[in-house]
Short mmCIF file of C-alpha atoms in Angstrom, two decimals:
data_model
loop_
_atom_site.label_atom_id
_atom_site.label_comp_id
_atom_site.label_asym_id
_atom_site.label_seq_id
_atom_site.Cartn_x
_atom_site.Cartn_y
_atom_site.Cartn_z
CA GLY A 1082 77.41 153.42 174.44
CA GLN A 1083 81.14 153.84 175.02
CA VAL A 1084 83.62 151.47 173.28
CA ALA A 1085 87.05 150.72 174.75
CA VAL A 1086 89.80 151.00 172.12
CA THR A 1087 93.52 150.39 172.55
CA PRO A 1088 95.39 153.71 172.09
CA PRO A 1089 97.59 153.97 168.96
CA PRO A 1090 101.37 154.45 169.08
CA GLU A 1091 102.75 157.80 170.12
CA ARG A 1092 103.53 159.05 166.61
CA MET A 1093 100.13 158.06 165.34
CA ARG A 1094 98.68 159.81 168.39
CA ARG A 1095 100.38 163.00 167.28
CA TRP A 1096 99.21 162.59 163.68
CA LEU A 1097 95.65 161.96 164.70
CA GLN A 1098 95.60 164.34 167.60
CA GLY A 1099 92.18 165.59 166.71
CA PHE A 1100 90.62 162.12 166.87
CA SER A 1101 88.48 161.38 169.92
CA TRP A 1102 89.00 157.79 171.04
CA GLN A 1103 86.12 157.95 173.42
CA GLY A 1104 83.32 158.84 171.05
CA PHE A 1105 84.78 158.20 167.57
CA SER A 1106 84.36 161.86 166.65
CA TRP A 1107 86.74 163.88 164.44
CA LYS A 1108 88.28 167.22 165.36
CA PRO A 1109 90.22 169.52 163.03
CA ILE A 1110 93.89 168.56 162.61
CA THR A 1111 96.27 171.44 163.19
CA GLU A 1112 98.88 172.69 160.70
CA LEU A 1113 101.61 171.40 162.96
CA ASP A 1114 100.28 167.88 162.67
CA VAL A 1115 100.29 168.15 158.86
CA GLU A 1116 103.90 169.36 158.87
CA VAL A 1117 104.95 166.52 161.14
CA LEU A 1118 103.20 163.98 158.93
CA ALA A 1119 104.79 165.40 155.75
CA TRP A 1120 108.27 165.50 157.31
CA ASP A 1121 107.99 161.91 158.48
CA ALA A 1122 106.94 160.86 154.96
CA VAL A 1123 109.93 162.69 153.41
CA GLN A 1124 112.31 161.06 155.87
CA LEU A 1125 110.76 157.66 155.24
CA ILE A 1126 111.13 157.91 151.45
CA PHE A 1127 114.12 160.12 150.76
CA SER A 1128 116.49 159.69 153.67
CA PRO A 1129 119.83 158.09 152.60
CA SER A 1130 119.49 155.18 154.97
CA LYS A 1131 116.00 154.38 153.74
CA VAL A 1132 117.01 154.71 150.08
CA VAL A 1133 119.94 152.34 150.58
CA GLU A 1134 117.70 149.95 152.44
CA GLN A 1135 115.12 149.99 149.64
CA LEU A 1136 117.77 149.54 146.94
CA TRP A 1137 119.28 146.63 148.85
CA LEU A 1138 115.87 145.05 149.26
CA ALA A 1139 115.14 145.46 145.53
CA ALA A 1140 118.52 143.96 144.60
CA CYS A 1141 117.94 141.00 146.88
CA MET A 1142 114.51 140.39 145.39
CA GLN A 1143 115.93 140.61 141.85
CA PHE A 1144 118.72 138.20 142.72
CA ALA A 1145 116.25 135.78 144.32
CA LEU A 1146 113.94 135.85 141.30
CA SER A 1147 116.83 135.41 138.85
CA SER A 1148 118.23 132.54 140.90
CA LEU A 1149 114.83 130.89 140.97
CA PHE A 1150 114.40 131.27 137.19
CA TYR A 1151 117.83 129.99 136.18
CA GLY A 1152 117.74 127.31 138.85
CA GLN A 1153 114.46 126.04 137.45
CA ARG A 1154 115.90 125.96 133.93
CA PHE A 1155 118.95 124.06 135.17
CA VAL A 1156 116.82 121.49 136.99
CA VAL A 1157 114.59 121.03 133.93
CA ARG A 1158 117.60 120.48 131.69
CA VAL A 1159 119.18 118.01 134.10
CA PHE A 1160 115.98 116.02 134.41
CA GLY A 1161 115.50 116.17 130.63
CA TRP A 1162 119.03 114.86 130.09
CA VAL A 1163 118.42 112.02 132.54
CA PHE A 1164 114.96 111.28 131.10
CA ARG A 1165 116.26 111.06 127.54
CA ARG A 1166 118.69 108.37 128.66
CA THR A 1167 116.03 106.25 130.32
CA ARG A 1168 114.07 103.65 128.39
CA ILE A 1169 110.89 105.71 128.39
CA GLY A 1170 112.77 108.76 127.19
CA GLN A 1171 114.40 106.81 124.38
CA GLU A 1172 111.04 105.39 123.37
CA GLN A 1173 109.53 108.86 123.21
CA GLY A 1174 112.46 110.05 121.13
CA ILE A 1175 112.03 107.20 118.64
CA LEU A 1176 108.28 107.86 118.39
CA ALA A 1177 108.98 111.52 117.66
CA ALA A 1178 111.49 110.51 114.97
CA MET A 1179 108.91 108.14 113.46
CA ARG A 1180 106.46 111.03 113.13
CA ARG A 1181 109.13 112.99 111.25
CA ALA A 1182 110.16 110.09 108.98
CA SER A 1183 110.24 111.04 105.30
CA SER A 1184 110.04 107.50 103.86
CA TYR A 1185 108.52 104.15 104.69
CA GLY A 1186 111.94 102.51 104.93
CA GLU A 1187 113.10 105.04 107.50
CA TRP A 1188 109.87 104.58 109.45
CA CYS A 1189 110.27 100.77 109.47
CA SER A 1190 113.85 101.04 110.72
CA LEU A 1191 112.76 103.29 113.59
CA ALA A 1192 109.80 101.01 114.34
CA ALA A 1193 112.12 98.01 114.64
CA SER A 1194 114.34 99.97 117.03
CA TYR A 1195 111.31 100.89 119.11
CA ASP A 1196 110.16 97.26 119.30
CA ARG A 1197 113.60 96.11 120.45
CA LEU A 1198 113.71 98.80 123.10
CA ALA A 1199 110.14 98.19 124.32
CA GLY A 1200 110.48 94.40 124.32
CA ASN A 1201 107.91 93.94 121.56
CA ASP A 1202 110.33 91.75 119.60
CA ILE A 1203 110.04 89.16 122.40
CA TRP A 1204 106.26 89.32 122.10
CA ARG A 1205 106.49 88.84 118.34
CA ALA A 1206 108.76 85.81 118.66
CA ASP A 1207 106.45 84.05 121.13
CA PRO A 1208 103.66 82.32 119.15
CA ARG A 1209 101.43 81.90 122.19
CA SER A 1210 98.56 84.33 122.42
CA SER A 1211 94.90 84.44 123.38
CA PHE A 1212 94.13 86.50 120.29
CA TYR A 1213 94.28 83.57 117.84
CA ASP A 1214 94.51 79.77 117.61
CA TYR A 1215 98.27 79.48 117.28
CA GLY A 1216 98.22 75.66 117.55
CA ALA A 1217 95.97 75.26 114.51
CA LEU A 1218 98.00 77.87 112.66
CA ARG A 1219 101.25 75.98 113.22
CA ALA A 1220 99.59 72.77 112.02
CA LYS A 1221 98.38 74.56 108.87
CA ILE A 1222 101.88 75.83 108.15
CA ALA A 1223 103.33 72.33 108.47
CA GLN A 1224 100.65 70.89 106.17
CA LEU A 1225 101.19 73.48 103.42
CA ARG A 1226 104.95 73.05 103.59
CA ARG A 1227 104.62 69.30 103.26
CA LEU A 1228 102.33 69.58 100.24
CA SER A 1229 104.50 72.29 98.65
CA ASP A 1230 107.72 70.34 98.86
CA PRO A 1231 109.14 69.92 95.31
CA ASN A 1232 110.23 66.33 96.01
CA THR A 1233 107.50 64.87 98.18
CA GLY A 1234 104.60 67.28 97.73
CA ASN A 1235 101.26 66.75 96.03
CA ILE A 1236 100.20 69.66 93.87
CA PHE A 1237 96.62 68.45 93.48
CA MET A 1238 96.12 68.06 97.20
CA LEU A 1239 97.85 71.40 97.69
CA MET A 1240 95.35 73.07 95.37
CA PHE A 1241 92.51 71.37 97.21
CA ARG A 1242 93.76 72.56 100.60
CA LEU A 1243 94.36 76.08 99.37
CA ARG A 1244 90.99 76.33 97.64
CA GLY A 1245 88.99 75.36 100.70
CA GLY A 1246 91.23 76.37 103.57
CA ILE A 1247 92.37 79.95 103.01
CA ALA A 1248 90.31 82.85 104.36
CA ARG A 1249 91.15 86.16 105.96
CA HIS A 1250 89.42 85.36 109.23
CA ASP A 1251 91.00 81.92 109.70
CA PHE A 1252 92.44 81.16 113.15
CA GLY A 1253 91.39 84.59 114.44
CA LEU A 1254 94.10 86.37 112.47
CA LEU A 1255 92.02 89.54 112.12
CA ASN A 1256 91.87 90.13 115.87
CA PRO A 1257 92.79 93.81 116.44
CA GLY A 1258 95.03 92.81 119.34
CA MET A 1259 97.42 91.27 116.83
CA PHE A 1260 98.19 94.64 115.28
CA THR A 1261 98.14 97.17 118.14
CA ARG A 1262 101.24 96.30 120.17
CA ALA A 1263 104.32 96.07 117.98
CA LYS A 1264 105.14 98.87 115.57
CA ALA A 1265 107.11 96.90 112.96
CA GLY A 1266 104.72 93.97 112.54
CA THR A 1267 102.82 91.29 114.39
CA LYS A 1268 103.53 87.73 115.53
CA LEU A 1269 106.34 86.15 113.52
CA VAL A 1270 104.31 82.96 113.15
CA LEU A 1271 101.65 84.94 111.30
CA GLU A 1272 104.27 86.36 108.95
CA GLU A 1273 105.58 82.81 108.51
CA TYR A 1274 102.08 81.64 107.63
CA LEU A 1275 101.63 84.35 105.00
CA GLU A 1276 105.00 83.51 103.48
CA THR A 1277 104.09 79.81 103.40
CA VAL A 1278 100.79 80.51 101.63
CA THR A 1279 102.58 82.76 99.13
CA THR A 1280 105.14 80.03 98.40
CA ALA A 1281 102.36 77.47 97.91
CA LEU A 1282 100.54 79.72 95.45
CA ARG A 1283 103.75 80.23 93.51
CA ARG A 1284 104.18 76.47 93.35
CA VAL A 1285 100.76 76.13 91.79
CA ALA A 1286 101.40 78.95 89.35
CA GLY A 1287 104.90 77.88 88.35
CA ARG A 1288 104.72 74.04 88.26
CA ASP A 1289 107.85 73.67 90.38
CA PHE A 1290 107.39 69.97 91.15
CA GLY A 1291 109.34 68.59 88.22
CA GLU A 1292 108.16 66.30 85.42
CA GLU A 1293 108.90 62.99 87.15
CA ARG A 1294 107.16 63.99 90.34
CA ASN A 1295 104.20 65.35 88.36
CA GLU A 1296 103.67 61.95 86.73
CA GLN A 1297 103.70 60.24 90.12
CA VAL A 1298 101.25 62.76 91.53
CA ALA A 1299 99.01 62.32 88.48
CA GLU A 1300 98.89 58.55 89.08
CA GLU A 1301 97.99 59.15 92.72
CA ALA A 1302 95.29 61.59 91.66
CA THR A 1303 93.84 59.03 89.24
CA ALA A 1304 93.84 56.38 91.95
CA LEU A 1305 91.94 58.76 94.20
CA GLY A 1306 89.31 59.30 91.52
CA GLN A 1307 90.41 62.83 90.69
CA GLN A 1308 90.06 64.10 87.15
CA GLN A 1309 93.60 65.51 86.82
CA ALA A 1310 95.23 62.56 85.06
CA ASN A 1311 97.78 64.59 83.16
CA SER A 1312 101.20 65.27 84.58
CA SER A 1313 100.81 68.99 83.95
CA ILE A 1314 97.95 71.20 85.03
CA PRO A 1315 96.35 73.08 82.12
CA LEU A 1316 96.53 76.85 82.12
CA ASP A 1317 92.76 77.25 82.20
CA ALA A 1318 92.64 75.02 85.30
CA ARG A 1319 95.20 77.20 87.01
CA LEU A 1320 93.30 80.35 86.08
CA ALA A 1321 90.09 78.83 87.40
CA PHE A 1322 91.87 77.92 90.63
CA PHE A 1323 93.17 81.44 91.18
CA ASN A 1324 89.80 82.97 90.34
CA GLU A 1325 88.20 80.75 92.96
CA MET A 1326 90.93 81.65 95.43
CA ARG A 1327 90.42 85.35 94.82
CA HIS A 1328 86.70 84.95 95.31
CA ALA A 1329 87.18 83.07 98.60
CA PHE A 1330 89.96 85.26 99.96
CA GLY A 1331 88.66 88.58 98.68
CA ARG A 1332 90.50 91.51 97.19
CA SER A 1333 92.02 94.49 98.94
CA ALA A 1334 90.70 97.94 98.15
CA LEU A 1335 91.86 101.45 99.01
CA LEU A 1336 89.16 103.79 100.35
CA LEU A 1337 90.00 107.51 100.36
CA SER A 1338 87.93 109.83 102.52
CA GLY A 1339 87.00 113.44 101.86
CA GLY A 1340 88.28 116.54 103.59
CA ALA A 1341 88.46 119.39 101.05
CA SER A 1342 92.09 120.41 100.46
CA LEU A 1343 93.28 118.04 103.21
CA GLY A 1344 92.05 115.16 101.06
CA PHE A 1345 95.11 115.54 98.86
CA TYR A 1346 97.27 114.18 101.66
CA HIS A 1347 96.12 110.83 100.24
CA THR A 1348 98.88 111.19 97.66
CA GLY A 1349 101.44 110.47 100.39
CA VAL A 1350 99.66 107.24 101.30
CA ILE A 1351 99.47 106.24 97.65
CA ARG A 1352 103.17 107.00 97.18
CA ALA A 1353 104.16 104.76 100.12
CA LEU A 1354 101.94 101.88 98.94
CA PHE A 1355 103.14 102.20 95.34
CA GLN A 1356 106.81 102.21 96.31
CA GLN A 1357 106.30 99.02 98.33
CA GLY A 1358 104.31 97.30 95.57
CA LEU A 1359 101.19 97.18 97.76
CA LEU A 1360 98.89 99.52 95.86
CA PRO A 1361 95.60 97.66 95.22
CA ARG A 1362 93.72 97.70 91.94
CA VAL A 1363 90.39 98.73 93.46
CA PHE A 1364 89.89 102.36 94.54
CA SER A 1365 87.02 104.21 96.11
CA GLY A 1366 86.77 107.76 97.37
CA ALA A 1367 84.48 110.49 98.61
CA SER A 1368 84.73 114.20 97.82
CA ALA A 1369 88.42 115.11 97.49
CA GLY A 1370 89.29 111.45 97.97
CA SER A 1371 87.31 110.57 94.85
CA ILE A 1372 89.37 113.07 92.83
CA VAL A 1373 92.63 111.53 94.02
CA ALA A 1374 91.27 108.02 93.41
CA ALA A 1375 90.27 108.96 89.86
CA ILE A 1376 93.66 110.54 89.14
CA VAL A 1377 95.46 107.40 90.32
CA ALA A 1378 93.12 104.82 88.78
CA VAL A 1379 93.40 106.12 85.19
CA ARG A 1380 97.22 106.07 85.11
CA THR A 1381 99.64 103.33 84.21
CA ASP A 1382 102.44 102.41 86.60
CA ALA A 1383 104.90 104.59 84.69
CA GLU A 1384 102.52 107.55 84.68
CA LEU A 1385 101.72 107.01 88.34
CA ALA A 1386 105.42 106.94 89.23
CA ASP A 1387 105.79 110.34 87.57
CA PHE A 1388 102.68 111.67 89.30
CA ILE A 1389 103.79 110.71 92.82
CA SER A 1390 107.36 111.92 92.36
CA GLY A 1391 108.81 114.39 94.81
CA GLU A 1392 107.71 117.39 92.75
CA VAL A 1393 104.97 119.57 94.22
CA LYS A 1394 101.68 119.09 92.40
CA GLU A 1395 99.13 121.85 91.98
CA LEU A 1396 95.85 120.06 92.61
CA ASN A 1397 93.62 122.99 93.47
CA PHE A 1398 90.60 122.57 91.21
CA PHE A 1399 88.41 125.03 93.11
CA PHE A 1400 87.85 128.63 92.03
CA PRO A 1401 89.65 131.05 94.34
CA SER A 1402 87.04 133.80 94.71
CA GLU A 1403 83.33 134.06 95.37
CA ALA A 1404 82.93 136.32 92.33
CA GLU A 1405 84.36 133.63 90.06
CA ILE A 1406 82.07 131.04 91.62
CA LEU A 1407 79.00 133.25 91.11
CA ARG A 1408 80.01 134.08 87.54
CA ARG A 1409 80.52 130.44 86.54
CA ASP A 1410 77.77 129.09 88.79
CA GLU A 1411 80.06 126.30 89.98
CA ILE A 1412 82.80 125.93 92.57
CA LEU A 1413 84.95 123.39 90.71
CA ASP A 1414 87.07 124.03 87.62
CA THR A 1415 85.90 121.00 85.67
CA GLU A 1416 88.09 121.83 82.66
CA ARG A 1417 91.25 121.75 84.73
CA LEU A 1418 90.10 118.64 86.54
CA GLY A 1419 89.47 116.96 83.19
CA ARG A 1420 92.99 117.80 82.01
CA GLU A 1421 94.49 116.27 85.15
CA LEU A 1422 92.39 113.15 84.76
#
């Protein structure tokens, strides 16, 4: 039952003199051993050479840690400086500036810079894409331009083509891929198409063909068996045409979601649309969005311009305390809401 154990160093042998290495049994340690152990501990901790050694070691560790910390900061700053001057870094900087933009014009300017830097302007200029039928779209643009020409166009045929050939989903123009790459817009040919359609509609509304050309077109219309024999198109016919166009093309609407007090962030969206002349005439909303929609829908343009001015609006229609809610048995101050509406 004996176990062979390697003897400890000499000093440890003196400290543990009462330990039996043969049978793992303890014997009382003498007072001399305690004094030797205490003296060795004092020399180890408080001797000048040991103190200097410990202070030097602590200083070296502090210097190493400080060097590591400041060296890391220096490397991070150098890499950040280099990264900001790369294309990816510049793109990230522009995106951050776009998130901080205070107006739609500023946002558009930054978006155009981002597209130039990312190469999206080349994508926009190239009409080819698998997202839509760009060949048919180019042919449609050429046809509408030919019929809209003040000298050689045919207003009756133009109205016919517009009435039966304009829809939102034509040529695949509503494909989401058309609107998820570039920040400042989509394919230039699509913008060209929208501008061409707008010009054609203005031709119909404004009778820009000229009297002599109108008479010639009227004769052609009569020869084709059409009923428009007059050189000018009556106002009621134009109104009927635009009503049919609106029915076929549809009307844009603004839908405002709920979200309690966060719902009043809709006022920023309304401000941007109003300033760009893009605010629709149809509104719908839920919860807080319905309140904002009602406030906007009952105002004239002049009143709406005053409402969405830069001044801070107090739109909190909810009672602030539970006691007030219990006393009135309602959570919404309908009187105040009525005054705002």
